[in-house]
Short mmCIF file of C-alpha atoms in Angstrom, two decimals:
data_model
loop_
_atom_site.label_atom_id
_atom_site.label_comp_id
_atom_site.label_asym_id
_atom_site.label_seq_id
_atom_site.Cartn_x
_atom_site.Cartn_y
_atom_site.Cartn_z
CA MET A 224 0.00 0.00 0.00
CA SER A 225 2.64 2.47 -1.09
CA VAL A 226 1.90 6.08 -1.83
CA SER A 227 2.67 8.29 -4.79
CA THR A 228 3.62 11.90 -5.22
CA SER A 229 2.78 12.14 -8.91
CA VAL A 230 1.14 15.55 -8.53
CA PRO A 231 3.64 18.41 -8.31
CA ALA A 232 3.54 20.57 -5.22
CA GLY A 233 1.58 23.72 -5.74
CA SER A 234 -1.03 22.32 -8.14
CA ASN A 235 -4.67 22.89 -7.28
CA GLU A 236 -5.54 19.20 -7.38
CA LEU A 237 -5.95 16.47 -4.80
CA ARG A 238 -2.91 14.23 -4.45
CA ARG A 239 -3.33 11.76 -7.29
CA GLY A 240 -2.14 8.21 -6.89
CA ALA A 241 -1.87 8.64 -3.12
CA LEU A 242 -4.27 5.84 -2.16
CA SER A 243 -4.14 2.15 -3.01
CA VAL A 244 -7.22 -0.08 -2.85
CA GLY A 245 -6.20 -1.19 0.64
CA PHE A 246 -6.00 2.32 2.04
CA ILE A 247 -9.42 3.23 0.58
CA ILE A 248 -10.90 0.14 2.24
CA PHE A 249 -9.37 1.16 5.57
CA PHE A 250 -10.95 4.61 5.22
CA VAL A 251 -14.47 3.37 4.60
CA VAL A 252 -14.33 0.53 7.12
CA SER A 253 -13.08 3.02 9.70
CA ALA A 254 -16.01 5.30 8.89
CA ALA A 255 -18.34 2.40 9.70
CA SER A 256 -16.65 2.27 13.16
CA PRO A 257 -17.18 -1.51 13.48
CA LEU A 258 -16.30 -1.91 17.13
CA SER A 259 -18.31 1.09 18.30
CA VAL A 260 -21.29 -0.18 16.28
CA LEU A 261 -21.03 -3.70 17.72
CA ALA A 262 -20.53 -2.45 21.27
CA GLY A 263 -22.72 0.64 21.24
CA GLY A 264 -25.32 0.34 18.48
CA PHE A 265 -26.32 -3.27 18.00
CA PRO A 266 -27.16 -4.12 21.64
CA ILE A 267 -29.87 -1.44 21.46
CA GLY A 268 -30.89 -2.55 17.96
CA ILE A 269 -31.23 -6.16 19.09
CA MET A 270 -33.27 -5.14 22.13
CA LEU A 271 -35.66 -2.88 20.21
CA GLY A 272 -35.74 -4.87 16.97
CA SER A 273 -35.91 -8.58 16.18
CA GLY A 274 -33.70 -9.87 18.97
CA ALA A 275 -32.00 -13.10 17.93
CA GLY A 276 -33.11 -12.58 14.31
CA THR A 277 -30.80 -9.58 13.83
CA PRO A 278 -28.07 -11.52 11.93
CA ALA A 279 -30.63 -12.41 9.23
CA LEU A 280 -31.67 -8.75 8.96
CA LEU A 281 -28.01 -7.86 8.46
CA VAL A 282 -27.87 -10.26 5.52
CA ILE A 283 -30.96 -8.58 4.00
CA ALA A 284 -29.36 -5.14 4.39
CA LEU A 285 -26.14 -6.48 2.86
CA LEU A 286 -27.98 -7.79 -0.22
CA VAL A 287 -29.77 -4.46 -0.78
CA LEU A 288 -26.50 -2.55 -0.47
CA LEU A 289 -24.73 -4.94 -2.84
CA ALA A 290 -27.48 -4.23 -5.39
CA PHE A 291 -26.87 -0.50 -4.83
CA ALA A 292 -23.12 -1.01 -5.20
CA VAL A 293 -23.51 -2.50 -8.69
CA GLY A 294 -24.94 0.67 -10.25
CA TYR A 295 -22.84 2.89 -7.98
CA THR A 296 -19.53 1.35 -9.02
CA THR A 297 -20.53 1.07 -12.66
CA MET A 298 -21.17 4.82 -12.78
CA ALA A 299 -17.93 5.42 -10.85
CA ARG A 300 -16.04 4.08 -13.88
CA HIS A 301 -17.41 6.99 -15.90
CA VAL A 302 -17.62 9.75 -13.26
CA THR A 303 -14.48 10.07 -11.10
CA ASN A 304 -15.07 12.93 -8.69
CA ALA A 305 -14.40 13.74 -5.03
CA GLY A 306 -18.04 14.88 -4.82
CA GLY A 307 -19.46 11.35 -4.69
CA PHE A 308 -23.25 11.59 -4.35
CA TYR A 309 -23.18 15.21 -5.51
CA ALA A 310 -21.31 14.44 -8.73
CA PHE A 311 -23.43 11.38 -9.55
CA SER A 312 -26.69 13.25 -8.96
CA SER A 313 -25.47 16.20 -11.05
CA ARG A 314 -24.53 14.03 -14.02
CA GLY A 315 -27.57 11.78 -13.79
CA LEU A 316 -30.40 14.03 -12.63
CA GLY A 317 -29.18 17.50 -13.58
CA GLY A 318 -27.62 20.49 -11.86
CA LEU A 319 -30.55 21.36 -9.59
CA ALA A 320 -30.70 17.82 -8.21
CA GLY A 321 -26.92 17.87 -7.92
CA GLY A 322 -27.02 21.06 -5.87
CA ALA A 323 -29.64 19.53 -3.57
CA ALA A 324 -27.62 16.32 -3.17
CA GLY A 325 -24.42 18.26 -2.58
CA MET A 326 -25.90 20.38 0.19
CA LEU A 327 -27.50 17.32 1.80
CA ALA A 328 -24.24 15.35 1.63
CA MET A 329 -22.25 18.20 3.18
CA PHE A 330 -24.86 18.49 5.91
CA ALA A 331 -24.93 14.71 6.53
CA TYR A 332 -21.19 14.17 6.84
CA ASN A 333 -20.72 17.26 8.99
CA ILE A 334 -23.44 16.38 11.50
CA LEU A 335 -22.28 12.77 11.62
CA GLN A 336 -18.79 14.01 12.40
CA VAL A 337 -20.10 16.36 15.10
CA GLY A 338 -22.27 13.62 16.59
CA LEU A 339 -19.25 11.34 16.86
CA TYR A 340 -17.42 14.06 18.80
CA GLY A 341 -20.26 13.81 21.33
CA MET A 342 -19.87 10.05 21.64
CA PHE A 343 -16.09 10.30 21.84
CA GLY A 344 -16.22 12.95 24.55
CA GLY A 345 -18.85 11.09 26.57
CA VAL A 346 -17.08 7.72 26.39
CA MET A 347 -13.66 9.23 27.14
CA ALA A 348 -14.98 11.20 30.11
CA GLY A 349 -16.56 8.06 31.58
CA THR A 350 -13.46 5.94 30.96
CA MET A 351 -11.02 8.45 32.42
CA SER A 352 -13.22 8.97 35.47
CA SER A 353 -13.71 5.28 36.25
CA VAL A 354 -10.19 4.06 35.40
CA PHE A 355 -7.96 7.01 36.37
CA ALA A 356 -10.27 9.09 38.60
CA ILE A 357 -9.73 12.05 36.28
CA ASP A 358 -12.87 14.17 36.03
CA LEU A 359 -12.89 16.53 33.07
CA PRO A 360 -15.96 17.68 31.10
CA TRP A 361 -16.80 15.60 28.02
CA TRP A 362 -16.31 18.51 25.66
CA SER A 363 -12.67 18.92 26.68
CA TYR A 364 -11.92 15.44 25.28
CA SER A 365 -13.92 16.26 22.15
CA LEU A 366 -11.88 19.42 21.57
CA MET A 367 -8.59 17.58 22.12
CA ALA A 368 -9.59 14.97 19.55
CA MET A 369 -10.70 17.76 17.23
CA VAL A 370 -7.24 19.33 17.23
CA SER A 371 -5.51 16.09 16.25
CA VAL A 372 -8.12 15.27 13.58
CA ALA A 373 -7.74 18.77 12.14
CA ILE A 374 -3.96 18.32 11.89
CA LEU A 375 -4.26 14.93 10.19
CA GLY A 376 -6.97 16.20 7.83
CA TYR A 377 -4.81 19.20 6.89
CA ARG A 378 -1.84 17.04 5.95
CA ASN A 379 -1.28 14.32 3.33
CA ILE A 380 -4.13 11.86 2.90
CA ASP A 381 -1.79 8.86 3.22
CA LEU A 382 -0.85 9.90 6.77
CA SER A 383 -4.49 9.54 7.83
CA ALA A 384 -4.68 6.26 5.92
CA ARG A 385 -1.73 4.78 7.82
CA VAL A 386 -3.26 5.75 11.17
CA LEU A 387 -6.61 4.21 10.23
CA SER A 388 -5.09 0.99 8.91
CA LEU A 389 -3.56 0.20 12.30
CA ILE A 390 -6.79 0.95 14.14
CA VAL A 391 -9.00 -1.14 11.83
CA VAL A 392 -6.76 -4.22 12.01
CA ALA A 393 -6.70 -4.05 15.82
CA GLU A 394 -10.51 -3.72 16.00
CA TYR A 395 -11.16 -6.71 13.76
CA LEU A 396 -8.63 -8.92 15.50
CA ALA A 397 -10.05 -8.20 18.97
CA ILE A 398 -13.63 -9.03 17.96
CA LEU A 399 -12.63 -12.09 15.94
CA VAL A 400 -10.83 -13.47 19.00
CA LEU A 401 -14.10 -13.13 20.94
CA ASP A 402 -16.16 -14.65 18.10
CA ILE A 403 -13.88 -17.67 17.82
CA ALA A 404 -13.87 -18.19 21.60
CA ILE A 405 -17.68 -18.21 21.73
CA LEU A 406 -18.09 -20.57 18.76
CA ARG A 407 -15.37 -22.95 19.98
CA SER A 408 -17.04 -23.24 23.38
CA GLY A 409 -20.49 -23.77 21.87
CA GLY A 410 -21.89 -20.73 23.61
CA ASP A 411 -24.92 -21.05 25.84
CA SER A 412 -26.71 -23.92 24.09
CA GLY A 413 -24.46 -25.05 21.27
CA VAL A 414 -23.78 -23.59 17.84
CA ASN A 415 -27.03 -23.30 15.86
CA PHE A 416 -28.69 -21.27 13.11
CA ASP A 417 -31.84 -20.30 14.99
CA SER A 418 -31.13 -16.63 14.21
CA PHE A 419 -31.99 -17.30 10.57
CA LYS A 420 -35.35 -18.96 11.23
CA ALA A 421 -38.47 -16.97 10.30
CA GLU A 422 -39.88 -17.18 13.83
CA HIS A 423 -36.95 -15.09 15.09
CA VAL A 424 -36.38 -12.89 12.04
CA PHE A 425 -39.97 -11.62 12.12
CA SER A 426 -40.33 -11.46 15.88
CA GLY A 427 -40.40 -8.19 17.82
CA ASN A 428 -40.05 -5.16 15.54
CA PRO A 429 -38.13 -6.25 12.42
CA SER A 430 -38.58 -2.85 10.74
CA ILE A 431 -36.74 -1.15 13.60
CA GLY A 432 -34.10 -3.87 13.62
CA LEU A 433 -33.59 -3.36 9.88
CA LEU A 434 -33.02 0.37 10.42
CA PHE A 435 -30.21 -0.32 12.87
CA CYS A 436 -28.69 -2.75 10.35
CA PHE A 437 -28.67 -0.16 7.56
CA ALA A 438 -27.31 2.48 9.93
CA ALA A 439 -24.42 0.14 10.76
CA PHE A 440 -23.21 0.25 7.14
CA ILE A 441 -23.03 4.05 6.93
CA GLY A 442 -19.56 4.95 5.69
CA PHE A 443 -19.04 2.23 3.06
CA GLU A 444 -20.44 4.55 0.36
CA ALA A 445 -17.47 6.93 0.76
CA THR A 446 -15.24 4.96 -1.64
CA THR A 447 -16.05 7.23 -4.59
CA ILE A 448 -15.02 10.32 -2.62
CA TYR A 449 -11.40 9.15 -2.88
CA GLY A 450 -11.56 8.48 -6.63
CA GLU A 451 -9.38 11.47 -7.53
CA GLU A 452 -6.67 10.33 -5.10
CA ALA A 453 -6.80 6.62 -5.97
CA LYS A 454 -4.34 4.68 -8.05
CA ASN A 455 -6.22 3.52 -11.16
CA PRO A 456 -9.63 4.72 -9.84
CA GLN A 457 -11.67 2.89 -12.51
CA ARG A 458 -10.42 -0.35 -11.02
CA ALA A 459 -9.74 0.66 -7.41
CA ILE A 460 -13.13 2.20 -6.54
CA PRO A 461 -15.30 -0.78 -7.58
CA ILE A 462 -12.99 -3.24 -5.84
CA ALA A 463 -12.86 -1.12 -2.68
CA THR A 464 -16.65 -0.72 -2.64
CA TYR A 465 -17.46 -4.42 -2.99
CA VAL A 466 -14.76 -5.51 -0.55
CA SER A 467 -15.83 -2.91 2.00
CA VAL A 468 -19.54 -3.72 1.97
CA LEU A 469 -18.86 -7.48 2.06
CA LEU A 470 -16.24 -7.14 4.79
CA ILE A 471 -18.46 -4.93 6.95
CA GLY A 472 -21.60 -6.99 6.38
CA CYS A 473 -20.04 -10.41 6.93
CA PHE A 474 -18.10 -9.20 9.97
CA TYR A 475 -21.24 -7.77 11.57
CA ALA A 476 -23.40 -10.81 10.75
CA ILE A 477 -20.86 -13.33 12.10
CA SER A 478 -20.14 -11.27 15.22
CA ILE A 479 -23.81 -10.66 16.10
CA TRP A 480 -24.61 -14.33 15.40
CA SER A 481 -21.75 -15.31 17.75
CA MET A 482 -23.08 -12.97 20.44
CA VAL A 483 -26.54 -14.51 20.16
CA ILE A 484 -25.04 -17.99 20.51
CA GLY A 485 -22.96 -16.80 23.45
CA VAL A 486 -26.01 -15.74 25.46
CA GLY A 487 -28.69 -17.98 23.95
CA THR A 488 -31.38 -17.37 21.35
CA ASP A 489 -34.18 -16.98 23.86
CA LYS A 490 -32.06 -15.17 26.45
CA ILE A 491 -30.49 -12.40 24.37
CA VAL A 492 -33.30 -9.82 24.71
CA PRO A 493 -34.00 -10.40 28.45
CA THR A 494 -30.24 -10.23 29.12
CA LEU A 495 -29.94 -6.87 27.36
CA GLN A 496 -33.08 -5.51 29.04
CA ALA A 497 -31.63 -6.40 32.45
CA LEU A 498 -28.50 -4.30 31.85
CA THR A 499 -28.41 -0.74 33.14
CA ASP A 500 -26.20 0.14 30.19
CA PRO A 501 -26.62 -2.18 27.14
CA THR A 502 -23.31 -0.97 25.71
CA THR A 503 -21.52 -3.01 28.40
CA PHE A 504 -22.97 -6.23 26.93
CA ILE A 505 -19.87 -7.03 24.88
CA TYR A 506 -17.66 -6.59 27.95
CA GLY A 507 -19.62 -9.26 29.82
CA LEU A 508 -19.25 -11.69 26.90
CA SER A 509 -15.52 -11.00 26.74
CA ASP A 510 -15.07 -11.55 30.48
CA HIS A 511 -16.96 -14.84 30.31
CA TYR A 512 -15.51 -16.41 27.17
CA VAL A 513 -11.97 -14.99 27.02
CA GLY A 514 -11.01 -13.03 30.10
CA ALA A 515 -10.51 -9.58 31.58
CA HIS A 516 -7.40 -8.94 29.47
CA LEU A 517 -9.38 -8.96 26.21
CA THR A 518 -12.11 -6.87 27.84
CA GLN A 519 -9.58 -4.16 28.66
CA VAL A 520 -8.32 -4.23 25.08
CA ILE A 521 -11.88 -3.90 23.75
CA ARG A 522 -12.58 -0.99 26.12
CA VAL A 523 -9.58 0.87 24.73
CA LEU A 524 -10.37 -0.02 21.13
CA PHE A 525 -13.97 1.14 21.60
CA VAL A 526 -12.66 4.68 22.13
CA VAL A 527 -10.08 4.28 19.38
CA SER A 528 -12.80 3.06 16.98
CA ILE A 529 -14.78 6.25 17.54
CA TYR A 530 -11.65 8.28 16.85
CA ALA A 531 -11.11 6.37 13.60
CA GLY A 532 -14.65 7.27 12.58
CA LEU A 533 -13.96 10.92 13.39
CA LEU A 534 -10.91 10.94 11.14
CA ALA A 535 -12.65 9.13 8.27
CA PHE A 536 -15.75 11.35 8.27
CA HIS A 537 -13.62 14.47 8.60
CA ASN A 538 -11.89 13.55 5.36
CA SER A 539 -15.23 12.85 3.67
CA ALA A 540 -16.72 16.21 4.72
CA ALA A 541 -13.60 18.09 3.64
CA ARG A 542 -13.72 16.53 0.18
CA TYR A 543 -17.35 17.45 -0.31
CA PHE A 544 -16.53 21.07 0.56
CA TYR A 545 -13.64 20.90 -1.91
CA ALA A 546 -15.62 19.38 -4.81
CA ILE A 547 -18.59 21.71 -4.44
CA GLY A 548 -16.43 24.78 -3.91
CA ARG A 549 -14.37 23.90 -6.98
CA ASP A 550 -17.54 23.78 -9.09
CA GLY A 551 -18.71 27.21 -7.87
CA LEU A 552 -21.73 26.31 -5.73
CA LEU A 553 -19.79 27.46 -2.66
CA PRO A 554 -16.95 30.01 -2.39
CA LYS A 555 -14.07 29.06 -4.69
CA SER A 556 -11.64 29.21 -1.76
CA LEU A 557 -13.07 25.88 -0.56
CA GLY A 558 -12.01 24.37 -3.88
CA LEU A 559 -8.34 25.07 -3.21
CA THR A 560 -5.81 22.45 -2.16
CA HIS A 561 -2.69 22.88 -0.03
CA ARG A 562 0.34 23.79 -2.14
CA ILE A 563 2.47 21.07 -0.51
CA HIS A 564 0.13 18.37 0.82
CA GLN A 565 -2.47 18.56 -1.99
CA SER A 566 -5.09 18.19 0.74
CA PRO A 567 -8.46 20.02 0.76
CA HIS A 568 -7.13 22.12 3.63
CA MET A 569 -9.76 24.86 3.43
CA GLY A 570 -12.60 22.34 3.59
CA SER A 571 -10.80 20.58 6.44
CA ALA A 572 -10.47 23.84 8.39
CA LEU A 573 -14.13 24.74 7.83
CA GLN A 574 -15.26 21.31 9.00
CA SER A 575 -13.20 21.67 12.19
CA LEU A 576 -14.64 25.14 12.82
CA ILE A 577 -18.22 23.89 12.41
CA ALA A 578 -17.56 20.97 14.76
CA ALA A 579 -16.01 23.21 17.40
CA VAL A 580 -18.93 25.67 17.34
CA VAL A 581 -21.61 22.97 17.60
CA VAL A 582 -19.80 21.05 20.36
CA LEU A 583 -19.39 24.23 22.41
CA ILE A 584 -23.08 25.12 21.93
CA PHE A 585 -24.13 21.71 23.27
CA ALA A 586 -21.63 22.09 26.11
CA VAL A 587 -23.08 25.47 27.11
CA MET A 588 -26.60 23.98 26.96
CA GLU A 589 -25.38 21.15 29.25
CA ALA A 590 -26.79 18.61 26.82
CA ASP A 591 -25.98 14.91 27.08
CA PRO A 592 -23.15 14.18 24.60
CA ILE A 593 -24.36 10.66 23.78
CA LEU A 594 -28.14 10.63 24.27
CA GLN A 595 -28.63 14.00 22.58
CA LEU A 596 -25.65 15.18 20.50
CA PHE A 597 -24.70 11.74 19.15
CA ALA A 598 -28.16 10.13 19.04
CA TRP A 599 -29.82 13.10 17.33
CA PHE A 600 -27.10 13.88 14.81
CA SER A 601 -26.12 10.34 13.85
CA SER A 602 -29.76 9.34 13.34
CA LEU A 603 -30.43 12.42 11.22
CA ALA A 604 -27.29 11.72 9.16
CA THR A 605 -28.54 8.16 8.57
CA LEU A 606 -31.77 9.53 7.10
CA CYS A 607 -29.81 11.90 4.86
CA LEU A 608 -27.53 9.15 3.58
CA LEU A 609 -30.41 6.76 2.89
CA LEU A 610 -32.05 9.49 0.82
CA LEU A 611 -28.76 10.21 -0.96
CA MET A 612 -28.30 6.55 -1.86
CA ALA A 613 -31.86 6.36 -3.22
CA LEU A 614 -31.25 9.55 -5.27
CA THR A 615 -27.96 8.15 -6.54
CA SER A 616 -29.65 4.94 -7.68
CA ALA A 617 -32.15 7.09 -9.63
CA ALA A 618 -29.22 9.09 -11.04
CA VAL A 619 -27.56 5.88 -12.22
CA LEU A 620 -30.76 4.87 -14.05
CA MET A 621 -31.01 8.23 -15.81
CA TYR A 622 -27.30 8.49 -16.63
CA PHE A 623 -27.19 5.18 -18.45
CA LYS A 624 -30.52 5.87 -20.14
CA ARG A 625 -28.99 9.05 -21.60
CA ASN A 626 -25.81 7.22 -22.60
CA PRO A 627 -26.89 4.11 -24.51
CA GLN A 628 -23.57 4.10 -26.35
CA LEU A 629 -21.99 2.61 -23.22
CA LYS A 630 -23.85 -0.63 -24.06
CA LEU A 631 -24.20 -1.95 -20.52
CA GLY A 632 -26.18 -5.04 -19.60
CA LEU A 633 -29.75 -4.74 -18.35
CA LEU A 634 -28.80 -5.94 -14.87
CA ARG A 635 -26.23 -3.22 -14.21
CA ARG A 636 -27.96 -0.27 -15.84
CA LEU A 637 -31.60 -0.95 -14.95
CA ILE A 638 -32.64 -3.92 -12.81
CA LEU A 639 -30.29 -3.63 -9.82
CA PRO A 640 -30.25 0.20 -9.64
CA GLY A 641 -34.06 0.19 -9.90
CA PHE A 642 -34.35 -2.41 -7.17
CA SER A 643 -31.96 -0.57 -4.85
CA CYS A 644 -33.76 2.75 -5.46
CA ALA A 645 -37.12 1.21 -4.49
CA ALA A 646 -35.72 -0.77 -1.53
CA LEU A 647 -33.80 2.19 -0.10
CA GLY A 648 -36.88 4.38 -0.55
CA ILE A 649 -38.94 1.92 1.50
CA VAL A 650 -36.28 1.79 4.22
CA LEU A 651 -36.22 5.61 4.27
CA VAL A 652 -39.99 5.76 4.82
CA ILE A 653 -39.72 3.22 7.65
CA ALA A 654 -36.89 5.27 9.17
CA VAL A 655 -38.96 8.46 9.13
CA ILE A 656 -41.95 6.69 10.71
CA HIS A 657 -39.80 5.27 13.50
CA PHE A 658 -37.38 8.18 13.79
CA ASP A 659 -38.25 8.78 17.43
CA VAL A 660 -37.00 5.25 18.21
CA LEU A 661 -33.70 5.93 16.46
CA THR A 662 -33.15 9.23 18.28
CA GLY A 663 -34.54 8.05 21.61
CA SER A 664 -36.40 11.37 21.93
CA SER A 665 -39.97 12.62 21.63
CA LYS A 666 -41.85 12.64 18.33
CA ALA A 667 -41.88 16.45 18.38
CA ILE A 668 -38.08 16.67 18.57
CA SER A 669 -37.66 13.83 16.07
CA TYR A 670 -39.84 15.40 13.39
CA ALA A 671 -38.32 18.82 14.03
CA LEU A 672 -34.95 17.25 13.22
CA CYS A 673 -36.42 15.63 10.09
CA ALA A 674 -37.57 19.05 8.88
CA VAL A 675 -33.93 20.06 8.44
CA ILE A 676 -33.60 17.65 5.49
CA PRO A 677 -35.98 19.45 3.09
CA ALA A 678 -34.40 22.73 4.23
CA ALA A 679 -30.97 21.43 3.18
CA LEU A 680 -32.35 20.22 -0.15
CA ILE A 681 -34.01 23.57 -0.88
CA GLY A 682 -30.81 25.39 0.08
CA GLY A 683 -28.87 23.28 -2.41
CA VAL A 684 -31.40 23.96 -5.18
CA LEU A 685 -31.20 27.70 -4.51
CA LEU A 686 -27.40 27.63 -4.73
CA ALA A 687 -27.62 25.76 -8.03
CA MET A 688 -30.19 28.23 -9.38
CA ARG A 689 -27.93 31.13 -8.41
CA LEU A 690 -25.02 29.52 -10.25
CA ARG A 691 -27.22 28.89 -13.32
CA ARG A 692 -28.08 32.61 -13.46
CA LYS A 693 -24.53 33.72 -12.80
CA SER A 694 -22.67 31.23 -14.99
CA PRO A 695 -24.74 28.84 -17.16
CA GLU A 696 -21.53 27.26 -18.43
CA CYS A 697 -20.36 26.34 -14.91
CA PHE A 698 -23.84 25.10 -14.02
CA ALA A 699 -23.84 22.76 -17.03
CA LYS A 700 -20.51 21.27 -15.88
CA LEU A 701 -21.50 20.55 -12.25
CA GLY A 702 -19.97 17.29 -11.11
CA SER A 703 -18.08 16.77 -14.38
CA HIS A 704 -14.52 17.46 -13.22
CA LYS A 705 -12.25 15.00 -15.01
CA LEU A 706 -8.92 13.57 -14.00
#
């Protein structure tokens, strides 16, 4: 996974050839924050959703996202752009839709990043207090993390990639050790496949369980954002996308299945309900099946996993600022790269500023960093990204309809993108209906948060309309930057 410096210092381009397939995979897997999802998200999802049937729901989510990935990666061979969803929507659905998608994507990645600062600060404050008797406010840890993330985001992309690669490998190894220990021991009642039986899959609230499963994959879609910095992007991006979604999906499904076996199919939900804090569930399994030494490692990696997510989403947000600023929807200064590092340093700085302001506002309001800042913002970002994926599937359909000369097969240009568009649309509707469950807050607060999405879309359309009046030529080229 070597790096390249093929772009001369001082050029206004991202650092081409800087990322191999492996580094791109580390970025998107880190964004999915696998350990923090397994330890913090899925225990709640299992409890509120289908219980022991959750592994089967993960497989369903994986299949839908694989269908999405087919059209997504096929279009990525023809549109290589750091704008990702924005560029695809612009080329497939037109400039107005592209402006809406761009604004929504910038909003989604920024609030997801800010929400993760809340989780990081809350978890760090609790860990430092209980382990070292150091009592500092949660926001102080968030701000310390913010400084280091800002430095890494400002510098060469491969520096961030190296940091993330170490973190991801450690996360996977720790959980795989636990999975193997549970399966080798036979768990509570022997290794079985009860989780995949209909009686468990459709028990409880499968629609809510499915939402948590889709939320767990958020981050895998970021492969296209690194297209301009990839070695041989037409080959690297499709490979990275498929490997990432399969790696994330299979890892989650096997790990959750192992956890169910470890506690027992009929005992998993009562066990979680009996815990004061469901996020400690994985620690109890580790203590029982491996020992306290692995539990301590997992505790540390839980915090490190959140940090990895912070770094990955920071890079995603910065690249959206860069791509959209370069095209003229936002101030051109955001479309500048660092003269030495070829990093989107202006977008990186703006993202850090936004995060700092929001974190300090929540700190002044004495809000809960996890139950409010993280729960609200991460859930809202999930809605945004589901909508963006559905829009992108529609953009793929339209792009290939307008370009019949590409002579693609029916499966790649029509059937699978159409299926993923419909399936993701259905999941989005379910998510809106049950949004109060995702946020853990009242319906009034939940729907007030949802109202921000159409506001972001309208804002993006207005920016695109302004550009169309000011420069029709630039408007016609939205999302078409070529390597």
